[in-house]
Coordinates of C-alpha atoms in Angstrom, one line a residue:
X1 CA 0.0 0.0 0.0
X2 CA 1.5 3.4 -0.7
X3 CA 1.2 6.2 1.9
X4 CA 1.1 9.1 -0.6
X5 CA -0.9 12.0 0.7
X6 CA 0.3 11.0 3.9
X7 CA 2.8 13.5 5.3
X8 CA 0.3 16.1 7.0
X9 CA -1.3 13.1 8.7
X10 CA 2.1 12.2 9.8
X11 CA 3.3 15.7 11.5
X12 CA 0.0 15.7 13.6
X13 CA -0.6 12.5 14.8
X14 CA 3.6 12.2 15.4
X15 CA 3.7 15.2 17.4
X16 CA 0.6 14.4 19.6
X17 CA 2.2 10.9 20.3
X18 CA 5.5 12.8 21.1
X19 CA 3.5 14.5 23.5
X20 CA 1.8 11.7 25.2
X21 CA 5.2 9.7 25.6
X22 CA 6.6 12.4 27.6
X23 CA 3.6 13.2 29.7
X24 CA 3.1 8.9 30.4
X25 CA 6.9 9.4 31.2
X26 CA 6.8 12.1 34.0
X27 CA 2.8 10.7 35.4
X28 CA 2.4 6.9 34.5
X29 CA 5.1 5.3 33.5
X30 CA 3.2 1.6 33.6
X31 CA 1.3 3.0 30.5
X32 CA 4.1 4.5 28.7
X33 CA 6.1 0.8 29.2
X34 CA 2.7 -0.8 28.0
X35 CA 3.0 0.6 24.8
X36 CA 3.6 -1.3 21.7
X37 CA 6.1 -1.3 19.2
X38 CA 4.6 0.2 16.0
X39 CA 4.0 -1.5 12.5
X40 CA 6.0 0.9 10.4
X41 CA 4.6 1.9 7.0
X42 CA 2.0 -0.4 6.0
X43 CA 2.7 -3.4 3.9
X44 CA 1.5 -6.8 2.6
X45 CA 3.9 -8.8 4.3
X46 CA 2.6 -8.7 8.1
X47 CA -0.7 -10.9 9.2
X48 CA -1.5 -7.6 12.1
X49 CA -0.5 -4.5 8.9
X50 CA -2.6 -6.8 6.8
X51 CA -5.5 -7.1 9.6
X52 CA -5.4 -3.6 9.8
X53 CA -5.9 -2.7 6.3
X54 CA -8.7 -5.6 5.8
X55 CA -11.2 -3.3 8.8
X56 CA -9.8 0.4 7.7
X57 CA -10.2 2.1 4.6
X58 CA -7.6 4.6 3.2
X59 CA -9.7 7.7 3.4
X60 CA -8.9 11.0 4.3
X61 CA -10.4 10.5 7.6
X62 CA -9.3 7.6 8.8
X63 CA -5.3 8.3 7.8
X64 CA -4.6 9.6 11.4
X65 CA -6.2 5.9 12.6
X66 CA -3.9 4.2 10.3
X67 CA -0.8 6.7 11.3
X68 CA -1.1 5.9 15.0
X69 CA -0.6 2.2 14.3
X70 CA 2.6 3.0 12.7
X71 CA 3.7 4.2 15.8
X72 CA 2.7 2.1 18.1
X73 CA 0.2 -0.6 17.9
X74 CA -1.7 -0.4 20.6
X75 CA -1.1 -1.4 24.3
X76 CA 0.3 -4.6 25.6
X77 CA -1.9 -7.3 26.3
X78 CA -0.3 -8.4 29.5
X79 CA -1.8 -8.6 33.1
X80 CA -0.3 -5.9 34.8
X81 CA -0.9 -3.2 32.4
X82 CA -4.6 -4.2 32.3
X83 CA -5.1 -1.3 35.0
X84 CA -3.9 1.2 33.3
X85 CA -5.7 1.3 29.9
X86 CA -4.9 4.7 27.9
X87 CA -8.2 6.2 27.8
X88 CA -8.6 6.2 31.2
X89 CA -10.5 4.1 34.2
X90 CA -13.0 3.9 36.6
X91 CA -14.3 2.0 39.9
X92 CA -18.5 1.6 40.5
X93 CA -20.1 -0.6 42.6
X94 CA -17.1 -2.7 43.3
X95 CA -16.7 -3.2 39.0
X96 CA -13.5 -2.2 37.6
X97 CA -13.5 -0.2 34.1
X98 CA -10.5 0.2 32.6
X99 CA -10.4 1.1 28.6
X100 CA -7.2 -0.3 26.9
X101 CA -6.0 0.7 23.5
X102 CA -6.2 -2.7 21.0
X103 CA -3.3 -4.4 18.8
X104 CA -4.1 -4.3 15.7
X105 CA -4.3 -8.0 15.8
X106 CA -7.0 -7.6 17.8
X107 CA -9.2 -4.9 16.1
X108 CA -12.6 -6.1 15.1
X109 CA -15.8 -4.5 13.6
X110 CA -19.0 -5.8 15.0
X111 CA -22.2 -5.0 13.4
X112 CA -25.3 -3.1 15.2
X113 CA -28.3 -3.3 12.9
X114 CA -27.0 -1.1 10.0
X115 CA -24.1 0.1 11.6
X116 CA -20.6 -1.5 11.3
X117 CA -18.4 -0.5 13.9
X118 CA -14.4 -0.6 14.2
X119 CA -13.6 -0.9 18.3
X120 CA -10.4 -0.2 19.0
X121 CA -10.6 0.2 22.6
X122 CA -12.0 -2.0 25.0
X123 CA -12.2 -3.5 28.8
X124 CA -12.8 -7.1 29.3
X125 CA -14.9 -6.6 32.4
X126 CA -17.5 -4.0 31.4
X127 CA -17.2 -4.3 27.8
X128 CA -17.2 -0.9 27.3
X129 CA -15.2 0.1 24.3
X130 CA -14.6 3.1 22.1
X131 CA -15.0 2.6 18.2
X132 CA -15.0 4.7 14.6
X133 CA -18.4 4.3 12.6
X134 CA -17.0 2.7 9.5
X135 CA -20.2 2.0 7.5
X136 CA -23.6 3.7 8.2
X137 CA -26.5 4.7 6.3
X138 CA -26.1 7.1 4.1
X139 CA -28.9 9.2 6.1
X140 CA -26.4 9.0 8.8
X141 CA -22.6 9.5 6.5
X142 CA -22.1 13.3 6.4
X143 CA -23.0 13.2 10.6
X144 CA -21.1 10.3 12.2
X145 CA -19.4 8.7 9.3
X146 CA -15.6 7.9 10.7
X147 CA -16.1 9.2 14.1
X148 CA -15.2 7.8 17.2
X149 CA -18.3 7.1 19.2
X150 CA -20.0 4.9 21.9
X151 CA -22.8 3.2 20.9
X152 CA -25.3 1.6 23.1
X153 CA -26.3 -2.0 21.7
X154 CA -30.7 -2.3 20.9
X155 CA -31.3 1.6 21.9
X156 CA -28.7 2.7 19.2
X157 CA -27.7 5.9 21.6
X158 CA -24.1 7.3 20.8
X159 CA -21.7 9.6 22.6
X160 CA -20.0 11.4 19.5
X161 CA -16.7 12.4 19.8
X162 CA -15.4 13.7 16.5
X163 CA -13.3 12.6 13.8
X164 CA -10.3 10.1 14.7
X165 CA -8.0 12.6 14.7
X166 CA -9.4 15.6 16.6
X167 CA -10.3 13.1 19.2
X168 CA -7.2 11.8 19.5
X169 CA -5.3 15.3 19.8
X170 CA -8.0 16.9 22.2
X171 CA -7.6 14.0 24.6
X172 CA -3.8 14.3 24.9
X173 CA -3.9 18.2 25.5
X174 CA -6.6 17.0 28.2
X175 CA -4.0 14.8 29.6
X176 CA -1.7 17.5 29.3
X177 CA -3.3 20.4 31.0
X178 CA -4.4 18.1 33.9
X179 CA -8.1 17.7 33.0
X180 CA -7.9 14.2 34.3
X181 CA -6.9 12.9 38.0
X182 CA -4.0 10.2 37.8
X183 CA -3.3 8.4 40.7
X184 CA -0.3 6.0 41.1
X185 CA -0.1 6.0 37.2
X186 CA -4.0 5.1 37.0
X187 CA -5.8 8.2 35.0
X188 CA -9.6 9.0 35.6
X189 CA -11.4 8.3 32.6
X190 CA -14.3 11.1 34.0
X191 CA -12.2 14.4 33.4
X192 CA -12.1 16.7 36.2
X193 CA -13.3 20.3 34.0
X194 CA -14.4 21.1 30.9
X195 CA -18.2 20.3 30.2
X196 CA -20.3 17.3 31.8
X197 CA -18.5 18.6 35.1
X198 CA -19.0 20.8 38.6
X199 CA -16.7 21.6 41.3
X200 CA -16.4 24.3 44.4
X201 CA -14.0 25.1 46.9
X202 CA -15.3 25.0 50.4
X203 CA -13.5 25.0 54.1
X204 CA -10.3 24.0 52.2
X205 CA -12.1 21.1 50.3
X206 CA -12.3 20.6 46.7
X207 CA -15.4 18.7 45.1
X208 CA -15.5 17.8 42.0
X209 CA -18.4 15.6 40.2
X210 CA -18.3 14.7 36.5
X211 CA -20.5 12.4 34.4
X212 CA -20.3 10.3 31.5
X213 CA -23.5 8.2 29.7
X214 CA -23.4 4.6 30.5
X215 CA -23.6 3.2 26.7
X216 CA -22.7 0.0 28.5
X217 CA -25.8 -0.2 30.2
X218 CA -29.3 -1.5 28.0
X219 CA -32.6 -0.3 29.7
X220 CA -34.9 1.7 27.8
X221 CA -33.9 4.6 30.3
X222 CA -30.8 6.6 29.8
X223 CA -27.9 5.4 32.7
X224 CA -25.4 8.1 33.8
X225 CA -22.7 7.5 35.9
X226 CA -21.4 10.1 38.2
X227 CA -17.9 10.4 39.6
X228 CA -17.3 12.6 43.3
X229 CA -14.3 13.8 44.0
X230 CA -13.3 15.0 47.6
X231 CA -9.8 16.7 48.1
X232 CA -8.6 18.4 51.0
X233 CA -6.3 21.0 49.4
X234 CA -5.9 23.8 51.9
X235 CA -5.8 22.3 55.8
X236 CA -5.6 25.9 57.1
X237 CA -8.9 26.6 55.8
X238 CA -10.2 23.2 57.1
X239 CA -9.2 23.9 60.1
X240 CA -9.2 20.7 61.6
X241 CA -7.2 17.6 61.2
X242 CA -10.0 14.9 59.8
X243 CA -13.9 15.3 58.5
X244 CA -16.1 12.5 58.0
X245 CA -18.9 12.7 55.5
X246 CA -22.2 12.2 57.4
X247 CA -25.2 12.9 54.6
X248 CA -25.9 13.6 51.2
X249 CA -28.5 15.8 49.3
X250 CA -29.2 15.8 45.6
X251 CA -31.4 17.6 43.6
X252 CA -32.0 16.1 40.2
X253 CA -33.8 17.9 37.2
X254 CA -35.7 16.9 34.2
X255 CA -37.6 18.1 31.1
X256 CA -40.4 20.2 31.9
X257 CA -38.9 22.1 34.5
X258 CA -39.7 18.9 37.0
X259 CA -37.4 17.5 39.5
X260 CA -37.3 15.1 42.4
X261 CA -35.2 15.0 45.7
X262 CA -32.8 12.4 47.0
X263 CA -31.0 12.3 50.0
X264 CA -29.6 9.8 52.4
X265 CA -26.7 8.5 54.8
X266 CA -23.4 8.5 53.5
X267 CA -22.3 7.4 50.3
X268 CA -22.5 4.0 48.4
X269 CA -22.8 2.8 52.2
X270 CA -19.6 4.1 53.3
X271 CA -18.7 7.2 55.8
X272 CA -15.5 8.3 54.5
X273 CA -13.1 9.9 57.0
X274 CA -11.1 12.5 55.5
X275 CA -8.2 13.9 56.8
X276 CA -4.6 15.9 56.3
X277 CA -3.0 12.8 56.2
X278 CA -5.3 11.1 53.8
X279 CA -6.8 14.1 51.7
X280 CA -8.4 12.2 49.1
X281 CA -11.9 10.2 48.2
X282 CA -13.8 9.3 45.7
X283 CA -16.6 7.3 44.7
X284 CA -19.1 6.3 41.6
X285 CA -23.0 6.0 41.4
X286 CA -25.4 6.2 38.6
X287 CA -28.8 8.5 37.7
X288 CA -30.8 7.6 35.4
X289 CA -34.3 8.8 34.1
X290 CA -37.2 7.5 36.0
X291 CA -39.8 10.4 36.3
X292 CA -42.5 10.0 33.7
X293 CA -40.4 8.8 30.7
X294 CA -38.6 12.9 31.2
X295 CA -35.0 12.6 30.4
X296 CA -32.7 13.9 33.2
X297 CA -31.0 16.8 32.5
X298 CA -28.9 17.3 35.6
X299 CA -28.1 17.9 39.4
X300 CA -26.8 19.7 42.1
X301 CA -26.9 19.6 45.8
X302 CA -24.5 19.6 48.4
X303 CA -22.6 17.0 51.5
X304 CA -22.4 17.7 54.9
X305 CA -19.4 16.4 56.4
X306 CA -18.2 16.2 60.4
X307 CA -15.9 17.8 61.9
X308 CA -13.6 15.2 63.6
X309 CA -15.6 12.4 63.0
X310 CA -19.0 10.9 63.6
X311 CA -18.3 9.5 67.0
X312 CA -16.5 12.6 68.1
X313 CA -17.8 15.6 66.1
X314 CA -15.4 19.0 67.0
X315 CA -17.6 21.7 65.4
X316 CA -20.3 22.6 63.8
X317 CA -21.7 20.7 60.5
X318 CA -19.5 21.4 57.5
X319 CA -21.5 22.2 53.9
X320 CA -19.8 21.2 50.9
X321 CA -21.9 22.3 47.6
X322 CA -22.4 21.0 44.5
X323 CA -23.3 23.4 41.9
X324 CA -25.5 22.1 38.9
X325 CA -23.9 19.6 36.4
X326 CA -25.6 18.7 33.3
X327 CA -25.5 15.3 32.0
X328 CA -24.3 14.2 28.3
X329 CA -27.5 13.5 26.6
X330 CA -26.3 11.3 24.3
X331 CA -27.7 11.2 20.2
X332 CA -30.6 9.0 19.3
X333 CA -30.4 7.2 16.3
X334 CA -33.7 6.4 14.5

């Protein structure tokens, strides 16, 4: 196969890898190691090249796809990179996501309905994955032709998130300017700003909630799953050595200017104790809609955490807010 046409592809895709290997070298270097070596130019003579080329076509749009894999292909299948898939992770209800970039021996397109789509990431215990749209209606071509999107399977709902190559750069500058939380190599896959997220400062505590649509999930009712973030970033402010979260409150709105209330006891059944020497929590639930077949469109609400701890409160109730986060409503397909 010749590459000519190539060379702008090439600069791009080169210089955004360039800049992920030295970010995964300074904040994980587990994913940096797990990184493949890449195929070179494309020719006949390899069974993964030739695998490649059977499931992508040589379009204008799919070039960056196809420059990527010359660079590296994809992420080491091995057990203790599994935890540190490239676009990103997550932990809910005791179930581990974790989204690894596939070898392009093990690149597949699956078929949903009319829709034949190229996954080319993928976690083995959610099945979540991230794919390109490589043959559609034509109804459907000019909008999400080549684009990297997560479809849920019998509703046909997709999160779109461009064309493979603006997708691929905006996610790296994410990395880079620190839009997603990494901890001990491990990076969030709910970013941390931007849209889809909230966060406030309060008594020295930073809480941040993000969402994402659950195109893993199959009910006839949207899923979203939420990600809170608690981080004690100024003591002084705090004032006190620990806080232990004692209730929550949530407000969640739908269409039709309608909402309904939930509150409760902890969090996911836990009473997290915060504290100067362990300054950081997090946890995952999910919201879905339920109120008269209205979509949810978002939430806000707040914590109230203990100073000290529940069995030896040392002040007055601390209120952590949560301003409003809309969810990503994601397209229908008809």
């Amino acid at each position: 196969m010749r590459y000519k046409g190539f060379t702008q592809n090439y600069t791009r895709i080169r210089k955004s890898v360039a800049k992920l290997e030295t970010w995964a070298g300074k904040h994980s270097p587990q994913l940096l190691s797990s990184f493949a070596p890449g195929l070179g130019w494309m020719g006949g003579e390899s069974i993964p090249v030739r695998e490649l080329l059977r499931v992508v076509s040589d379009s204008p749009a799919m070039r960056d796809f196809l420059i990527l894999y010359h660079l590296h292909d994809g992420q080491r299948r091995i057990q203790r990179f599994f935890d540190f898939g490239l676009f990103g992770s997550y932990e809910c209800y005791g179930q581990f996501c974790s989204l690894s970039w596939l070898p392009s021996r093990m690149l597949q397109v699956v078929q949903m309905s009319h829709f034949k789509i190229l996954i080319f990431a993928w976690c083995h215990n959610t099945l979540n994955y991230l794919g390109i749209v490589v043959d559609c209606p034509e109804s459907y071509a000019e909008q999400i032709k080549h684009h990297v999107v997560q479809m849920q399977p019998q509703s046909f709902r997709i999160v779109d998130k461009g064309l493979f190559g603006q997708f691929f750069d905006s996610y790296v500058d994410s990395l880079i300017h620190n839009n997603h939380d990494i901890r001990d190599g491990v990076i969030s896959m709910m970013p941390n700003s931007g849209p889809y997220t909230s966060s406030s400062l309060s008594h020295g505590i930073r809480t941040t909630v993000s969402v994402m649509f659950c195109a893993d999930e199959t009910p006839r009712l949207r899923v979203y799953r939420y990600q809170v973030t608690f981080e004690i970033v100024d003591s002084t402010a705090l004032g006190f050595a620990s806080v232990q979260l004692k209730e929550r409150y949530w407000l969640i709105r739908y269409g039709e200017g309608k909402y309904t209330e939930v509150g409760g006891a902890g969090v996911v059944g836990e009473f997290p104790l915060i504290s100067v020497d362990e300054p950081f929590y997090r946890y995952c639930s999910r919201v879905q809609d339920e109120m008269d077949d209205l979509a949810v469109e978002g939430f806000e609400g707040f914590f109230t955490l203990v100073p000290g701890s529940l069995d030896e409160p040392l002040g007055e109730d601390i209120i952590l807010p949560v301003p409003f986060v809309e969810v990503p409503v994601p397209l229908e397909l008809r």
